[in-house]
Amino acid sequence: NLWFTNYGNDTIGRITPTGVVSNYTGPGIDGPWEVAAGPDGNLWFTNFGSDSIGRITPAGVVSNYTGTGIDDPTGIAAGNDGN
């Protein structure tokens, strides 16, 4: 799958290899900026609009992580160590 952000309408999009487009919306997605596939099977993304890091599980559950040190996040990447 190819994943992308729609900053303007607060969605995370996906295009399957067969060309089917779908979008994840709702609470927890606020100004998504970048995405990264995690080694844990989750899709991780930055929420520029809410100063948080988001996660979408393979089951489609969206959650967010906030706290000191997360301020207007834009870039995200999986590390060589799997973190």
PDB file of C-alpha atoms in Angstrom:
ATOM      1  CA  ASN A   1       0.000   0.000   0.000  1.00  0.00           C
ATOM      2  CA  LEU A   2       0.974   3.611  -0.525  1.00  0.00           C
ATOM      3  CA  TRP A   3       0.117   5.935   2.369  1.00  0.00           C
ATOM      4  CA  PHE A   4      -0.195   9.718   2.265  1.00  0.00           C
ATOM      5  CA  THR A   5      -1.463  12.647   4.317  1.00  0.00           C
ATOM      6  CA  ASN A   6      -4.240  15.084   3.494  1.00  0.00           C
ATOM      7  CA  TYR A   7      -3.319  18.028   5.678  1.00  0.00           C
ATOM      8  CA  GLY A   8      -6.171  20.186   4.372  1.00  0.00           C
ATOM      9  CA  ASN A   9      -8.959  17.778   5.343  1.00  0.00           C
ATOM     10  CA  ASP A  10      -7.348  15.975   8.308  1.00  0.00           C
ATOM     11  CA  THR A  11      -7.184  12.482   6.828  1.00  0.00           C
ATOM     12  CA  ILE A  12      -4.601   9.768   6.261  1.00  0.00           C
ATOM     13  CA  GLY A  13      -5.022   8.185   2.833  1.00  0.00           C
ATOM     14  CA  ARG A  14      -4.126   4.782   1.454  1.00  0.00           C
ATOM     15  CA  ILE A  15      -3.908   3.469  -2.101  1.00  0.00           C
ATOM     16  CA  THR A  16      -3.803  -0.318  -2.495  1.00  0.00           C
ATOM     17  CA  PRO A  17      -1.783  -2.045  -5.242  1.00  0.00           C
ATOM     18  CA  THR A  18      -5.057  -2.456  -7.171  1.00  0.00           C
ATOM     19  CA  GLY A  19      -5.755   1.302  -7.005  1.00  0.00           C
ATOM     20  CA  VAL A  20      -8.427   1.388  -4.304  1.00  0.00           C
ATOM     21  CA  VAL A  21      -8.264   4.674  -2.357  1.00  0.00           C
ATOM     22  CA  SER A  22      -9.464   4.912   1.255  1.00  0.00           C
ATOM     23  CA  ASN A  23      -9.108   7.512   4.000  1.00  0.00           C
ATOM     24  CA  TYR A  24      -8.831   7.354   7.779  1.00  0.00           C
ATOM     25  CA  THR A  25     -10.617  10.235   9.487  1.00  0.00           C
ATOM     26  CA  GLY A  26     -11.899  11.239  12.871  1.00  0.00           C
ATOM     27  CA  PRO A  27     -10.598  12.013  16.333  1.00  0.00           C
ATOM     28  CA  GLY A  28      -6.847  11.704  16.558  1.00  0.00           C
ATOM     29  CA  ILE A  29      -6.061  12.985  13.069  1.00  0.00           C
ATOM     30  CA  ASP A  30      -5.460  16.735  13.134  1.00  0.00           C
ATOM     31  CA  GLY A  31      -3.203  18.304  10.534  1.00  0.00           C
ATOM     32  CA  PRO A  32      -1.303  15.149   9.562  1.00  0.00           C
ATOM     33  CA  TRP A  33       2.044  15.972   8.015  1.00  0.00           C
ATOM     34  CA  GLU A  34       4.157  12.854   7.404  1.00  0.00           C
ATOM     35  CA  VAL A  35       3.796   9.078   7.736  1.00  0.00           C
ATOM     36  CA  ALA A  36       6.177   6.213   8.429  1.00  0.00           C
ATOM     37  CA  ALA A  37       5.636   2.467   8.501  1.00  0.00           C
ATOM     38  CA  GLY A  38       6.759   0.950  11.778  1.00  0.00           C
ATOM     39  CA  PRO A  39       8.380  -2.467  12.109  1.00  0.00           C
ATOM     40  CA  ASP A  40       5.468  -3.319  14.427  1.00  0.00           C
ATOM     41  CA  GLY A  41       2.981  -3.228  11.525  1.00  0.00           C
ATOM     42  CA  ASN A  42       1.522   0.113  12.596  1.00  0.00           C
ATOM     43  CA  LEU A  43       1.455   3.303  10.560  1.00  0.00           C
ATOM     44  CA  TRP A  44       2.853   6.253  12.506  1.00  0.00           C
ATOM     45  CA  PHE A  45       2.207   9.893  11.607  1.00  0.00           C
ATOM     46  CA  THR A  46       2.811  13.429  12.818  1.00  0.00           C
ATOM     47  CA  ASN A  47      -0.131  15.641  13.790  1.00  0.00           C
ATOM     48  CA  PHE A  48       1.075  19.177  13.193  1.00  0.00           C
ATOM     49  CA  GLY A  49      -2.354  20.559  14.139  1.00  0.00           C
ATOM     50  CA  SER A  50      -2.486  19.000  17.612  1.00  0.00           C
ATOM     51  CA  ASP A  51       1.184  18.666  18.642  1.00  0.00           C
ATOM     52  CA  SER A  52       1.038  14.881  18.750  1.00  0.00           C
ATOM     53  CA  ILE A  53       2.303  11.676  17.171  1.00  0.00           C
ATOM     54  CA  GLY A  54      -0.425   9.365  15.897  1.00  0.00           C
ATOM     55  CA  ARG A  55      -0.631   5.657  15.236  1.00  0.00           C
ATOM     56  CA  ILE A  56      -2.991   3.588  13.094  1.00  0.00           C
ATOM     57  CA  THR A  57      -2.968  -0.121  13.876  1.00  0.00           C
ATOM     58  CA  PRO A  58      -3.510  -2.779  11.188  1.00  0.00           C
ATOM     59  CA  ALA A  59      -7.081  -3.030  12.546  1.00  0.00           C
ATOM     60  CA  GLY A  60      -7.613   0.711  11.844  1.00  0.00           C
ATOM     61  CA  VAL A  61      -7.555   1.928  15.456  1.00  0.00           C
ATOM     62  CA  VAL A  62      -6.186   5.481  15.759  1.00  0.00           C
ATOM     63  CA  SER A  63      -4.391   6.667  18.905  1.00  0.00           C
ATOM     64  CA  ASN A  64      -2.243   9.690  19.796  1.00  0.00           C
ATOM     65  CA  TYR A  65       0.789  10.413  21.919  1.00  0.00           C
ATOM     66  CA  THR A  66       1.321  13.886  23.362  1.00  0.00           C
ATOM     67  CA  GLY A  67       3.609  15.431  25.908  1.00  0.00           C
ATOM     68  CA  THR A  68       6.552  17.636  26.643  1.00  0.00           C
ATOM     69  CA  GLY A  69       8.892  17.781  23.674  1.00  0.00           C
ATOM     70  CA  ILE A  70       6.258  17.231  20.978  1.00  0.00           C
ATOM     71  CA  ASP A  71       5.673  20.665  19.469  1.00  0.00           C
ATOM     72  CA  ASP A  72       4.561  21.121  15.836  1.00  0.00           C
ATOM     73  CA  PRO A  73       5.986  17.764  14.688  1.00  0.00           C
ATOM     74  CA  THR A  74       6.588  17.445  10.968  1.00  0.00           C
ATOM     75  CA  GLY A  75       9.082  14.672  10.162  1.00  0.00           C
ATOM     76  CA  ILE A  76       8.976  11.040  11.268  1.00  0.00           C
ATOM     77  CA  ALA A  77      11.023   7.953  10.393  1.00  0.00           C
ATOM     78  CA  ALA A  78      11.609   4.416  11.600  1.00  0.00           C
ATOM     79  CA  GLY A  79      15.057   3.941  13.130  1.00  0.00           C
ATOM     80  CA  ASN A  80      17.642   1.324  12.201  1.00  0.00           C
ATOM     81  CA  ASP A  81      17.078  -0.294  15.590  1.00  0.00           C
ATOM     82  CA  GLY A  82      13.372  -0.892  14.901  1.00  0.00           C
ATOM     83  CA  ASN A  83      12.167   2.026  17.038  1.00  0.00           C
TER      84      ASN A  83
END
